[in-house]
C-alpha positions in Angstrom: 4.0 -58.2 -22.0 2.2 -60.4 -19.4 2.8 -64.2 -19.3 0.6 -66.6 -17.4 1.2 -70.4 -17.1 -1.4 -72.5 -15.3 -1.7 -76.3 -15.0 -4.6 -78.4 -13.8 -3.2 -78.3 -10.3 -2.1 -74.6 -9.8 -0.8 -71.3 -11.2 2.9 -71.9 -12.2 3.9 -68.5 -13.4 2.3 -65.1 -13.7 4.3 -62.0 -14.4 5.9 -59.5 -16.9 8.3 -60.8 -19.4 10.4 -59.6 -22.4 9.0 -60.5 -25.8 11.3 -63.2 -27.2 10.9 -66.4 -29.3 8.8 -64.6 -31.9 6.1 -63.4 -29.5 6.6 -59.7 -29.2 4.4 -57.0 -27.7 1.3 -56.3 -29.9 1.6 -59.8 -31.5 -1.5 -60.8 -33.6 -3.9 -62.9 -31.7 -3.5 -66.6 -32.1 -4.0 -70.0 -30.3 -2.0 -73.2 -30.7 -1.9 -76.7 -29.2 1.1 -77.7 -27.1 3.0 -80.9 -27.0 5.7 -81.7 -24.5 8.8 -79.4 -24.0 10.5 -76.6 -22.2 9.1 -73.1 -22.0 11.7 -70.3 -21.3 10.4 -67.0 -19.9 12.8 -64.1 -19.7 11.5 -61.6 -17.2 12.0 -57.9 -17.7 14.7 -57.9 -14.9 16.7 -60.5 -16.8 15.7 -63.6 -14.7 15.1 -66.7 -16.7 12.3 -69.2 -15.7 12.4 -72.6 -17.3 9.2 -74.8 -17.1 8.5 -78.3 -18.3 5.1 -78.2 -20.1 3.1 -81.2 -21.2 0.0 -80.8 -23.3 -2.5 -77.9 -23.4 -2.6 -74.8 -25.4 -0.9 -71.4 -25.8 -3.0 -68.2 -26.5 -1.8 -64.7 -27.4 -4.4 -62.0 -27.1 -4.4 -58.3 -26.0 -0.7 -58.3 -25.1 -1.0 -61.4 -22.8 0.5 -64.8 -23.4 -1.5 -67.6 -21.7 -0.3 -71.2 -21.4 -2.9 -73.7 -20.0 -1.2 -77.0 -19.7 -2.2 -80.5 -18.5 1.1 -80.4 -16.5 3.6 -77.7 -15.9 6.4 -77.2 -13.4 10.1 -76.4 -12.9 12.6 -78.3 -15.1 14.9 -80.9 -13.7 18.0 -79.0 -14.6 
């Protein structure tokens, strides 16, 4: 499944990822608001990307997960 994370400043992540955390391929379309927290994206090759996200929304549609955040970037750890 494709995952895209964008903030007001730039594109933070765009690539293929495994379907974890309850969002699997062919998931029913939905949209939700985001607060502040960590998003973990496990890519198909096994690499793990951790992003700090603040505000915005998450959308799942047509086998694509889109996160549009007020702020998003690498975590401190």
